C-alpha cells in the first residue's frame, strides 16, 4: 500500500466525508426501494392481467391484461435504462504526452509524486488553457473497481507560473490523488449521472412509451399511467439529488482545503498563494488575446503563438495596475484582488463546490509553512521546446476556424501596439486613478452652493486618491448589501442567518442592520458629493484660466443631457427584453399568442426610440451603415414573429439584431460622451502644467 502525504485531516473534513457517504447510501436505499416497488408493481400488474384474461377471455380482457403488463415493463425500463447508456468523454481538446517527449516535465512530476507519496497518474495530458486538473475514467462499474486518475496541465498555466508555483499547483492536484474521498466523488458522480439520465435523458424512453401507446386506446391508457408513475419517481429523485449534492459539495470544499495543505507541505504556503492570486489575471489575459483574434477572423488574421501575447497582456495590465514584476511574473496581493469588493456581508453558499480564493489564501497563511526556495525559474523551461509546443497548441486552438482568405500571421509587436491602442480607447485617462470606472461625473449645481475653492487648495492627488476611489467602491458594496438584506427581510431570499463584518446575525433581525447601513451609505455619498464639488471647482478654475470655461460647461451639459435620457432609453430596451423572453421557452400556442400581443405593445415604444436614435446627431457617430440599414428595415413594416404554429426565423433574427444594436448604440454613445468630457478635462491639466 502507498503511504500518503501526512497533511492533517480536519474534523470538518471527516464530518463532511461521513455525510457524503451517508447521502450516497441514502440514494442507494431509495433506489433499491424504487426497484423493489417497480418489480413488485410489474409482478402485480402481470398477475392481475393474467387473472383478468383467465376470468373471461375476450378481446377487452386481453387488451387490459397486456396493457397492465406493458405498464409494469415500462416502469422497469425507466429504472434500469441508465445501465445501458455509454458515457463518452470528449478529449479532443487534450494532447497526451509521454516521458520520451517531455522527460524533464515527467521527472518534475515524479519528484512531486514521491513527496506527496501517491501514485503516478495513469496518463498525462496537456491542454491549451490556464488550468490543471485531476480527472478519471468513470462509469457505473467504476464505483466498484479501482479508479485510475489522469493529470491535465494547461499550457496557458505553465506559461503563467514559476517552477515552484507549478510544483505547488501539481502537489495540490496530487493531494486529491491521495484522498480516499476521491472514491466518494466517483460514487457521487455516478449517482448524479443516474439521476440526470432519469430526469432529463428520456428521448428514447419517451419514444418507446409513445410507440407502445400508439398500438390502440387500451395500450395508450396504460402507457400514460406508466408515465404518471415515472413522473412520481422523478419527483423523489429530485429530492434525493439535493441531499446527495449538498453533502458532497460540503466535502468538495474540504477536499480543496486538504489538497492545499498537502501542497503547502511539499512546496510551502507562499508559492501556492502567489499562483492563486495570479491565475485570474493569467486567465483574463489569455481570453483577451483569444477575443482579439476572434475579432480578426473576418480579416483572416491569426497568430503563431498566442502564449507570447498572453505574457505581453499580463505585463501590460500589471504595469497599468502598478503591480510589481518579479522573475518576469506579475506579483498580486490579496488587497489588489479585493480592491473593488468592500462588502462585509458573508452568506454561505451550500452549492459552491470550491471555497473562495480568499478563504483558501487565509487558510494557507494560517498554516504558514515555509520551504527553502531553490533557483525558481519559469515553468516553461520544464518543456523540451516550449516555443514549438506553444505554436502547436496555438494551431490546435484555431484549427476549427474557417477564414475567408489565406491566413496572415501578425507579429507580437503589431499585436501589442493595436491591443494597447484599443485598451486606451476603452479606458479613461490614468490621471483619474480609476475614479470614474464605476461612477459618472456628478451633476453638481454650483449656483446653489457657496464655494470658495482654488487650484492650490485641492490637490489632484487628493481628489483622485486611493481613499477617494475606495469611497466609490464602498458605496457600491453598501448598496448591494442593502439590496440583498432587503430581500432577506421580505423573505425573497430564504436563509436563517448570515455573517456581517464577522458577526453572525439572524435573518429576522436584519432590519436593524439595514437602517444602520442606510445611514452609513448616506454619509459616504455625502463625502463623494463633496469631493465631486471640489473636482468640478478645480476644473472650472482651470478652464477659466485658459479661457475655456464655456466649452467645458457645454461638455458637462452634453453629458448630463445624455445621462438624463439614458435611463428612459435603456428601460425601453429592458421592457423589450422581458417581453420577448417567453420565446426562449416551450409554451402552448395560446400562451404564445397572448405573449406576442404584449410584445407588440412594448414594440411600439421601442420603434419610437429607434427613430429618435436615427434622427439624433448625438448617436450618429456610433451608428454604423450596417446598423442604420438594419434599423430602417426593422422600422419599414410590422413584422410577424409567429404564424399559426411556428416562429418566423427571419423576422426574429431582425428583431434580435435590432435589440442588440440598440443597446450597443446606447452604451457606446454614453461611454464616448463620458470619455470625451474626461479627456477634455485631462487636456486642461496638461496645458496647466
Tab-separated table of N, CA, C and O in Angstrom, residues 566-677:
chain	number	residue	atom	x	y	z
A	566	UNK	N	-30.700	58.584	-20.750
A	566	UNK	CA	-30.224	57.202	-20.889
A	566	UNK	C	-31.156	56.208	-20.200
A	566	UNK	O	-31.487	55.165	-20.761
A	567	UNK	N	-31.571	56.536	-18.969
A	567	UNK	CA	-32.394	55.595	-18.202
A	567	UNK	C	-33.692	55.266	-18.930
A	567	UNK	O	-34.120	54.110	-18.969
A	568	UNK	N	-34.324	56.287	-19.506
A	568	UNK	CA	-35.576	56.061	-20.236
A	568	UNK	C	-35.348	55.142	-21.434
A	568	UNK	O	-36.116	54.202	-21.676
A	569	UNK	N	-34.289	55.413	-22.175
A	569	UNK	CA	-33.997	54.607	-23.367
A	569	UNK	C	-33.617	53.177	-22.992
A	569	UNK	O	-34.031	52.216	-23.645
A	570	UNK	N	-32.824	53.045	-21.940
A	570	UNK	CA	-32.409	51.704	-21.530
A	570	UNK	C	-33.591	50.939	-20.933
A	570	UNK	O	-33.705	49.724	-21.115
A	571	UNK	N	-34.475	51.637	-20.240
A	571	UNK	CA	-35.668	50.999	-19.669
A	571	UNK	C	-36.536	50.418	-20.788
A	571	UNK	O	-37.116	49.339	-20.636
A	572	UNK	N	-36.606	51.115	-21.907
A	572	UNK	CA	-37.362	50.620	-23.062
A	572	UNK	C	-36.760	49.314	-23.585
A	572	UNK	O	-37.479	48.370	-23.932
A	573	UNK	N	-35.445	49.265	-23.625
A	573	UNK	CA	-34.747	48.042	-24.050
A	573	UNK	C	-35.045	46.886	-23.093
A	573	UNK	O	-35.334	45.752	-23.525
A	574	UNK	N	-34.998	47.140	-21.774
A	574	UNK	CA	-35.253	46.096	-20.782
A	574	UNK	C	-36.688	45.578	-20.876
A	574	UNK	O	-36.936	44.371	-20.720
A	575	UNK	N	-37.632	46.471	-21.149
A	575	UNK	CA	-39.026	46.040	-21.307
A	575	UNK	C	-39.172	45.120	-22.517
A	575	UNK	O	-39.903	44.129	-22.474
A	576	UNK	N	-38.475	45.448	-23.597
A	576	UNK	CA	-38.500	44.580	-24.784
A	576	UNK	C	-37.842	43.237	-24.485
A	576	UNK	O	-38.322	42.182	-24.922
A	577	UNK	N	-36.746	43.284	-23.734
A	577	UNK	CA	-36.037	42.053	-23.382
A	577	UNK	C	-36.941	41.141	-22.553
A	577	UNK	O	-37.033	39.930	-22.813
A	578	UNK	N	-37.623	41.717	-21.578
A	578	UNK	CA	-38.525	40.936	-20.723
A	578	UNK	C	-39.746	40.437	-21.499
A	578	UNK	O	-40.196	39.308	-21.309
A	579	UNK	N	-40.267	41.292	-22.370
A	579	UNK	CA	-41.460	40.922	-23.132
A	579	UNK	C	-41.194	39.813	-24.139
A	579	UNK	O	-42.091	39.037	-24.482
A	580	UNK	N	-39.966	39.712	-24.629
A	580	UNK	CA	-39.615	38.686	-25.626
A	580	UNK	C	-39.027	37.425	-25.007
A	580	UNK	O	-38.721	36.460	-25.709
A	581	UNK	N	-38.886	37.428	-23.686
A	581	UNK	CA	-38.223	36.310	-23.006
A	581	UNK	C	-38.985	34.996	-23.171
A	581	UNK	O	-38.396	33.918	-23.199
A	582	UNK	N	-40.298	35.069	-23.333
A	582	UNK	CA	-41.117	33.849	-23.441
A	582	UNK	C	-40.732	32.999	-24.646
A	582	UNK	O	-40.958	31.787	-24.658
A	583	UNK	N	-40.139	33.604	-25.657
A	583	UNK	CA	-39.789	32.869	-26.871
A	583	UNK	C	-38.647	31.881	-26.661
A	583	UNK	O	-38.377	31.043	-27.520
A	584	UNK	N	-37.978	31.985	-25.524
A	584	UNK	CA	-36.879	31.058	-25.215
A	584	UNK	C	-37.368	29.811	-24.481
A	584	UNK	O	-36.564	28.967	-24.093
A	585	UNK	N	-38.674	29.701	-24.274
A	585	UNK	CA	-39.233	28.569	-23.530
A	585	UNK	C	-40.340	27.891	-24.337
A	585	UNK	O	-40.998	28.531	-25.167
A	586	UNK	N	-40.537	26.616	-24.060
A	586	UNK	CA	-41.626	25.873	-24.693
A	586	UNK	C	-42.945	26.350	-24.089
A	586	UNK	O	-43.070	26.486	-22.872
A	587	UNK	N	-43.933	26.644	-24.954
A	587	UNK	CA	-45.227	27.125	-24.473
A	587	UNK	C	-46.327	26.687	-25.433
A	587	UNK	O	-46.064	26.300	-26.583
A	588	UNK	N	-47.567	26.746	-24.962
A	588	UNK	CA	-48.705	26.407	-25.823
A	588	UNK	C	-48.928	27.521	-26.829
A	588	UNK	O	-48.502	28.669	-26.630
A	589	UNK	N	-49.619	27.197	-27.916
A	589	UNK	CA	-49.885	28.198	-28.950
A	589	UNK	C	-50.676	29.374	-28.387
A	589	UNK	O	-50.414	30.530	-28.718
A	590	UNK	N	-51.671	29.096	-27.521
A	590	UNK	CA	-52.475	30.169	-26.922
A	590	UNK	C	-51.611	31.107	-26.096
A	590	UNK	O	-51.754	32.337	-26.156
A	591	UNK	N	-50.695	30.516	-25.312
A	591	UNK	CA	-49.806	31.314	-24.479
A	591	UNK	C	-48.884	32.176	-25.338
A	591	UNK	O	-48.640	33.349	-25.024
A	592	UNK	N	-48.384	31.614	-26.421
A	592	UNK	CA	-47.503	32.365	-27.329
A	592	UNK	C	-48.249	33.551	-27.935
A	592	UNK	O	-47.726	34.669	-27.999
A	593	UNK	N	-49.485	33.318	-28.354
A	593	UNK	CA	-50.283	34.389	-28.961
A	593	UNK	C	-50.523	35.533	-27.972
A	593	UNK	O	-50.434	36.713	-28.316
A	594	UNK	N	-50.824	35.196	-26.708
A	594	UNK	CA	-51.067	36.217	-25.686
A	594	UNK	C	-49.805	37.019	-25.407
A	594	UNK	O	-49.826	38.253	-25.315
A	595	UNK	N	-48.682	36.312	-25.261
A	595	UNK	CA	-47.408	36.996	-25.006
A	595	UNK	C	-46.982	37.846	-26.202
A	595	UNK	O	-46.355	38.900	-26.035
A	596	UNK	N	-47.318	37.383	-27.403
A	596	UNK	CA	-46.957	38.133	-28.604
A	596	UNK	C	-47.698	39.470	-28.662
A	596	UNK	O	-47.141	40.491	-29.108
A	597	UNK	N	-48.933	39.492	-28.174
A	597	UNK	CA	-49.697	40.745	-28.128
A	597	UNK	C	-49.042	41.741	-27.169
A	597	UNK	O	-48.952	42.940	-27.462
A	598	UNK	N	-48.553	41.239	-26.026
A	598	UNK	CA	-47.862	42.102	-25.067
A	598	UNK	C	-46.556	42.635	-25.656
A	598	UNK	O	-46.192	43.796	-25.455
A	599	UNK	N	-45.853	41.767	-26.381
A	599	UNK	CA	-44.611	42.181	-27.030
A	599	UNK	C	-44.874	43.293	-28.042
A	599	UNK	O	-44.114	44.273	-28.118
A	600	UNK	N	-45.943	43.161	-28.802
A	600	UNK	CA	-46.274	44.156	-29.820
A	600	UNK	C	-46.574	45.525	-29.191
A	600	UNK	O	-46.259	46.571	-29.776
A	601	UNK	N	-47.173	45.521	-28.000
A	601	UNK	CA	-47.441	46.779	-27.298
A	601	UNK	C	-46.133	47.473	-26.909
A	601	UNK	O	-45.981	48.684	-27.079
A	602	UNK	N	-45.185	46.699	-26.368
A	602	UNK	CA	-43.883	47.266	-25.998
A	602	UNK	C	-43.102	47.711	-27.227
A	602	UNK	O	-42.338	48.679	-27.188
A	603	UNK	N	-43.304	47.003	-28.328
A	603	UNK	CA	-42.548	47.283	-29.540
A	603	UNK	C	-42.876	48.660	-30.119
A	603	UNK	O	-42.027	49.298	-30.753
A	604	UNK	N	-44.100	49.147	-29.880
A	604	UNK	CA	-44.480	50.471	-30.392
A	604	UNK	C	-43.532	51.545	-29.847
A	604	UNK	O	-43.013	52.371	-30.600
A	605	UNK	N	-43.295	51.517	-28.529
A	605	UNK	CA	-42.407	52.494	-27.902
A	605	UNK	C	-40.957	52.256	-28.308
A	605	UNK	O	-40.176	53.206	-28.487
A	606	UNK	N	-40.593	50.985	-28.467
A	606	UNK	CA	-39.228	50.635	-28.860
A	606	UNK	C	-38.907	51.221	-30.235
A	606	UNK	O	-37.825	51.787	-30.442
A	607	UNK	N	-39.841	51.137	-31.163
A	607	UNK	CA	-39.611	51.672	-32.511
A	607	UNK	C	-39.506	53.199	-32.490
A	607	UNK	O	-38.712	53.787	-33.244
A	608	UNK	N	-40.284	53.824	-31.610
A	608	UNK	CA	-40.194	55.284	-31.468
A	608	UNK	C	-38.798	55.684	-30.994
A	608	UNK	O	-38.198	56.646	-31.498
A	609	UNK	N	-38.262	54.916	-30.036
A	609	UNK	CA	-36.918	55.207	-29.508
A	609	UNK	C	-35.846	55.002	-30.582
A	609	UNK	O	-34.875	55.768	-30.656
A	610	UNK	N	-36.003	53.991	-31.424
A	610	UNK	CA	-35.040	53.765	-32.515
A	610	UNK	C	-35.085	54.929	-33.501
A	610	UNK	O	-34.041	55.408	-33.971
A	611	UNK	N	-36.290	55.399	-33.820
A	611	UNK	CA	-36.425	56.546	-34.726
A	611	UNK	C	-35.706	57.772	-34.165
A	611	UNK	O	-35.041	58.517	-34.900
A	612	UNK	N	-35.828	57.974	-32.850
A	612	UNK	CA	-35.154	59.102	-32.202
A	612	UNK	C	-33.631	58.964	-32.308
A	612	UNK	O	-32.916	59.956	-32.515
A	613	UNK	N	-33.135	57.722	-32.133
A	613	UNK	CA	-31.684	57.489	-32.265
A	613	UNK	C	-31.204	57.855	-33.661
A	613	UNK	O	-30.165	58.501	-33.837
A	614	UNK	N	-31.960	57.423	-34.679
A	614	UNK	CA	-31.555	57.651	-36.063
A	614	UNK	C	-31.585	59.136	-36.428
A	614	UNK	O	-30.808	59.596	-37.270
A	615	UNK	N	-32.484	59.891	-35.803
A	615	UNK	CA	-32.607	61.320	-36.101
A	615	UNK	C	-31.628	62.172	-35.298
A	615	UNK	O	-31.382	63.332	-35.644
A	616	UNK	N	-31.066	61.623	-34.219
A	616	UNK	CA	-30.223	62.399	-33.312
A	616	UNK	C	-28.781	62.475	-33.804
A	616	UNK	O	-28.201	61.484	-34.262
A	617	UNK	N	-28.192	63.671	-33.698
A	617	UNK	CA	-26.769	63.840	-34.030
A	617	UNK	C	-25.873	63.223	-32.958
A	617	UNK	O	-24.729	62.853	-33.238
A	618	UNK	N	-26.392	63.120	-31.729
A	618	UNK	CA	-25.597	62.600	-30.608
A	618	UNK	C	-25.162	61.159	-30.856
A	618	UNK	O	-24.030	60.775	-30.545
A	619	UNK	N	-26.068	60.348	-31.434
A	619	UNK	CA	-25.782	58.924	-31.619
A	619	UNK	C	-25.232	58.607	-33.013
A	619	UNK	O	-24.871	57.465	-33.295
A	620	UNK	N	-25.195	59.624	-33.879
A	620	UNK	CA	-24.827	59.392	-35.275
A	620	UNK	C	-23.456	58.776	-35.478
A	620	UNK	O	-23.268	57.928	-36.354
A	621	UNK	N	-22.462	59.207	-34.669
A	621	UNK	CA	-21.089	58.709	-34.860
A	621	UNK	C	-20.959	57.224	-34.543
A	621	UNK	O	-20.048	56.554	-35.043
A	622	UNK	N	-21.852	56.726	-33.699
A	622	UNK	CA	-21.755	55.327	-33.255
A	622	UNK	C	-22.530	54.389	-34.173
A	622	UNK	O	-22.183	53.218	-34.323
A	623	UNK	N	-23.593	54.906	-34.800
A	623	UNK	CA	-24.429	54.056	-35.663
A	623	UNK	C	-23.713	53.815	-36.991
A	623	UNK	O	-23.479	54.739	-37.773
A	624	UNK	N	-23.372	52.560	-37.247
A	624	UNK	CA	-22.689	52.197	-38.489
A	624	UNK	C	-23.697	52.132	-39.643
A	624	UNK	O	-24.915	52.120	-39.429
A	625	UNK	N	-23.187	52.072	-40.857
A	625	UNK	CA	-24.055	51.956	-42.038
A	625	UNK	C	-24.883	50.677	-41.957
A	625	UNK	O	-26.085	50.670	-42.260
A	626	UNK	N	-24.233	49.579	-41.523
A	626	UNK	CA	-24.936	48.295	-41.394
A	626	UNK	C	-26.067	48.404	-40.366
A	626	UNK	O	-27.181	47.913	-40.594
A	627	UNK	N	-25.776	49.051	-39.225
A	627	UNK	CA	-26.805	49.231	-38.201
A	627	UNK	C	-27.973	50.059	-38.739
A	627	UNK	O	-29.144	49.722	-38.531
A	628	UNK	N	-27.650	51.160	-39.429
A	628	UNK	CA	-28.695	52.044	-39.945
A	628	UNK	C	-29.587	51.303	-40.930
A	628	UNK	O	-30.826	51.436	-40.904
A	629	UNK	N	-28.986	50.520	-41.817
A	629	UNK	CA	-29.766	49.740	-42.785
A	629	UNK	C	-30.672	48.738	-42.073
A	629	UNK	O	-31.831	48.553	-42.449
A	630	UNK	N	-30.110	48.085	-41.057
A	630	UNK	CA	-30.881	47.086	-40.311
A	630	UNK	C	-32.040	47.741	-39.549
A	630	UNK	O	-33.170	47.229	-39.544
A	631	UNK	N	-31.763	48.891	-38.911
A	631	UNK	CA	-32.815	49.622	-38.193
A	631	UNK	C	-33.932	50.042	-39.153
A	631	UNK	O	-35.120	49.900	-38.851
A	632	UNK	N	-33.544	50.566	-40.322
A	632	UNK	CA	-34.545	51.022	-41.297
A	632	UNK	C	-35.399	49.872	-41.811
A	632	UNK	O	-36.608	50.025	-42.020
A	633	UNK	N	-34.790	48.729	-42.014
A	633	UNK	CA	-35.544	47.545	-42.441
A	633	UNK	C	-36.534	47.129	-41.361
A	633	UNK	O	-37.688	46.793	-41.638
A	634	UNK	N	-36.076	47.176	-40.098
A	634	UNK	CA	-36.934	46.807	-38.967
A	634	UNK	C	-38.114	47.774	-38.838
A	634	UNK	O	-39.254	47.361	-38.556
A	635	UNK	N	-37.876	49.076	-39.085
A	635	UNK	CA	-38.932	50.084	-38.964
A	635	UNK	C	-39.869	50.113	-40.165
A	635	UNK	O	-40.959	50.694	-40.096
A	636	UNK	N	-39.463	49.482	-41.260
A	636	UNK	CA	-40.192	49.615	-42.528
A	636	UNK	C	-41.559	48.942	-42.535
A	636	UNK	O	-42.415	49.282	-43.346
A	637	UNK	N	-41.787	47.973	-41.651
A	637	UNK	CA	-43.077	47.279	-41.633
A	637	UNK	C	-43.350	46.654	-40.273
A	637	UNK	O	-42.469	46.596	-39.411
A	638	UNK	N	-44.579	46.191	-40.109
A	638	UNK	CA	-44.964	45.474	-38.898
A	638	UNK	C	-44.625	44.001	-39.080
A	638	UNK	O	-45.318	43.285	-39.810
A	639	UNK	N	-43.577	43.564	-38.458
A	639	UNK	CA	-43.114	42.192	-38.654
A	639	UNK	C	-43.951	41.208	-37.842
A	639	UNK	O	-44.343	41.490	-36.715
A	640	UNK	N	-44.191	40.053	-38.450
A	640	UNK	CA	-44.921	38.969	-37.777
A	640	UNK	C	-43.886	37.944	-37.321
A	640	UNK	O	-43.080	37.460	-38.125
A	641	UNK	N	-43.906	37.604	-36.032
A	641	UNK	CA	-42.886	36.709	-35.469
A	641	UNK	C	-43.379	35.280	-35.255
A	641	UNK	O	-42.572	34.371	-35.078
A	642	UNK	N	-44.714	35.111	-35.292
A	642	UNK	CA	-45.274	33.771	-35.071
A	642	UNK	C	-46.496	33.611	-35.965
A	642	UNK	O	-47.378	34.467	-35.987
A	643	UNK	N	-46.527	32.503	-36.687
A	643	UNK	CA	-47.612	32.278	-37.635
A	643	UNK	C	-48.247	30.916	-37.394
A	643	UNK	O	-47.658	29.878	-37.716
A	644	UNK	N	-49.412	30.914	-36.779
A	644	UNK	CA	-50.213	29.710	-36.531
A	644	UNK	C	-49.545	28.722	-35.588
A	644	UNK	O	-49.961	28.538	-34.461
A	645	UNK	N	-48.471	28.055	-36.071
A	645	UNK	CA	-47.866	27.004	-35.247
A	645	UNK	C	-46.346	27.026	-35.251
A	645	UNK	O	-45.706	26.082	-34.797
A	646	UNK	N	-45.741	28.096	-35.777
A	646	UNK	CA	-44.271	28.131	-35.779
A	646	UNK	C	-43.765	29.577	-35.796
A	646	UNK	O	-44.462	30.494	-36.247
A	647	UNK	N	-42.541	29.734	-35.280
A	647	UNK	CA	-41.888	31.044	-35.287
A	647	UNK	C	-41.295	31.314	-36.670
A	647	UNK	O	-40.873	30.384	-37.376
A	648	UNK	N	-41.253	32.590	-37.047
A	648	UNK	CA	-40.684	33.004	-38.327
A	648	UNK	C	-39.259	33.509	-38.082
A	648	UNK	O	-39.052	34.590	-37.523
A	649	UNK	N	-38.291	32.702	-38.474
A	649	UNK	CA	-36.887	32.927	-38.103
A	649	UNK	C	-36.325	34.250	-38.624
A	649	UNK	O	-35.609	34.954	-37.906
A	650	UNK	N	-36.642	34.591	-39.866
A	650	UNK	CA	-36.065	35.813	-40.450
A	650	UNK	C	-36.501	37.052	-39.667
A	650	UNK	O	-35.681	37.930	-39.355
A	651	UNK	N	-37.782	37.118	-39.325
A	651	UNK	CA	-38.299	38.258	-38.570
A	651	UNK	C	-37.702	38.296	-37.168
A	651	UNK	O	-37.359	39.374	-36.653
A	652	UNK	N	-37.558	37.120	-36.539
A	652	UNK	CA	-36.983	37.056	-35.192
A	652	UNK	C	-35.523	37.480	-35.187
A	652	UNK	O	-35.061	38.142	-34.257
A	653	UNK	N	-34.785	37.099	-36.209
A	653	UNK	CA	-33.379	37.497	-36.307
A	653	UNK	C	-33.250	39.015	-36.433
A	653	UNK	O	-32.364	39.634	-35.841
A	654	UNK	N	-34.163	39.625	-37.203
A	654	UNK	CA	-34.145	41.077	-37.360
A	654	UNK	C	-34.486	41.769	-36.040
A	654	UNK	O	-33.856	42.769	-35.666
A	655	UNK	N	-35.469	41.238	-35.320
A	655	UNK	CA	-35.830	41.791	-34.011
A	655	UNK	C	-34.655	41.689	-33.047
A	655	UNK	O	-34.312	42.658	-32.358
A	656	UNK	N	-34.029	40.512	-32.996
A	656	UNK	CA	-32.899	40.293	-32.092
A	656	UNK	C	-31.744	41.230	-32.415
A	656	UNK	O	-31.157	41.848	-31.518
A	657	UNK	N	-31.430	41.371	-33.703
A	657	UNK	CA	-30.336	42.257	-34.110
A	657	UNK	C	-30.657	43.708	-33.761
A	657	UNK	O	-29.779	44.456	-33.304
A	658	UNK	N	-31.908	44.118	-33.947
A	658	UNK	CA	-32.302	45.498	-33.631
A	658	UNK	C	-32.155	45.779	-32.147
A	658	UNK	O	-31.697	46.864	-31.755
A	659	UNK	N	-32.521	44.810	-31.321
A	659	UNK	CA	-32.396	44.983	-29.869
A	659	UNK	C	-30.932	45.046	-29.453
A	659	UNK	O	-30.534	45.892	-28.647
A	660	UNK	N	-30.111	44.156	-30.011
A	660	UNK	CA	-28.675	44.140	-29.677
A	660	UNK	C	-28.008	45.433	-30.133
A	660	UNK	O	-27.239	46.056	-29.390
A	661	UNK	N	-28.306	45.858	-31.373
A	661	UNK	CA	-27.704	47.084	-31.911
A	661	UNK	C	-28.151	48.312	-31.115
A	661	UNK	O	-27.361	49.235	-30.877
A	662	UNK	N	-29.414	48.336	-30.712
A	662	UNK	CA	-29.955	49.453	-29.926
A	662	UNK	C	-29.188	49.603	-28.615
A	662	UNK	O	-28.738	50.695	-28.258
A	663	UNK	N	-29.033	48.488	-27.898
A	663	UNK	CA	-28.296	48.522	-26.628
A	663	UNK	C	-26.835	48.896	-26.865
A	663	UNK	O	-26.230	49.628	-26.069
A	664	UNK	N	-26.257	48.413	-27.965
A	664	UNK	CA	-24.864	48.700	-28.297
A	664	UNK	C	-24.668	50.200	-28.566
A	664	UNK	O	-23.696	50.813	-28.100
A	665	UNK	N	-25.600	50.788	-29.302
A	665	UNK	CA	-25.527	52.220	-29.606
A	665	UNK	C	-25.632	53.045	-28.324
A	665	UNK	O	-24.877	54.013	-28.122
A	666	UNK	N	-26.559	52.662	-27.442
A	666	UNK	CA	-26.719	53.388	-26.179
A	666	UNK	C	-25.433	53.367	-25.358
A	666	UNK	O	-24.949	54.403	-24.902
A	667	UNK	N	-24.879	52.165	-25.147
A	667	UNK	CA	-23.709	52.033	-24.273
A	667	UNK	C	-22.478	52.699	-24.877
A	667	UNK	O	-21.711	53.373	-24.167
A	668	UNK	N	-22.276	52.534	-26.180
A	668	UNK	CA	-21.093	53.128	-26.817
A	668	UNK	C	-21.175	54.651	-26.839
A	668	UNK	O	-20.164	55.337	-26.638
A	669	UNK	N	-22.369	55.187	-27.088
A	669	UNK	CA	-22.528	56.646	-27.101
A	669	UNK	C	-22.303	57.225	-25.713
A	669	UNK	O	-21.650	58.268	-25.555
A	670	UNK	N	-22.845	56.539	-24.704
A	670	UNK	CA	-22.664	57.011	-23.333
A	670	UNK	C	-21.188	57.018	-22.967
A	670	UNK	O	-20.676	58.007	-22.417
A	671	UNK	N	-20.490	55.926	-23.276
A	671	UNK	CA	-19.056	55.858	-22.950
A	671	UNK	C	-18.275	56.915	-23.721
A	671	UNK	O	-17.399	57.592	-23.161
A	672	UNK	N	-18.589	57.072	-25.000
A	672	UNK	CA	-17.871	58.042	-25.843
A	672	UNK	C	-18.037	59.463	-25.304
A	672	UNK	O	-17.071	60.238	-25.240
A	673	UNK	N	-19.261	59.818	-24.900
A	673	UNK	CA	-19.526	61.166	-24.390
A	673	UNK	C	-18.836	61.390	-23.048
A	673	UNK	O	-18.283	62.464	-22.789
A	674	UNK	N	-18.868	60.367	-22.210
A	674	UNK	CA	-18.195	60.448	-20.914
A	674	UNK	C	-16.686	60.579	-21.104
A	674	UNK	O	-16.032	61.412	-20.454
A	675	UNK	N	-16.140	59.777	-21.995
A	675	UNK	CA	-14.688	59.820	-22.242
A	675	UNK	C	-14.284	61.160	-22.851
A	675	UNK	O	-13.222	61.710	-22.514
A	676	UNK	N	-15.119	61.692	-23.719
A	676	UNK	CA	-14.839	62.994	-24.341
A	676	UNK	C	-14.726	64.082	-23.277
A	676	UNK	O	-13.812	64.923	-23.315
A	677	UNK	N	-15.640	64.064	-22.309
A	677	UNK	CA	-15.600	65.039	-21.214
A	677	UNK	C	-14.340	64.862	-20.370
A	677	UNK	O	-13.629	65.841	-20.075
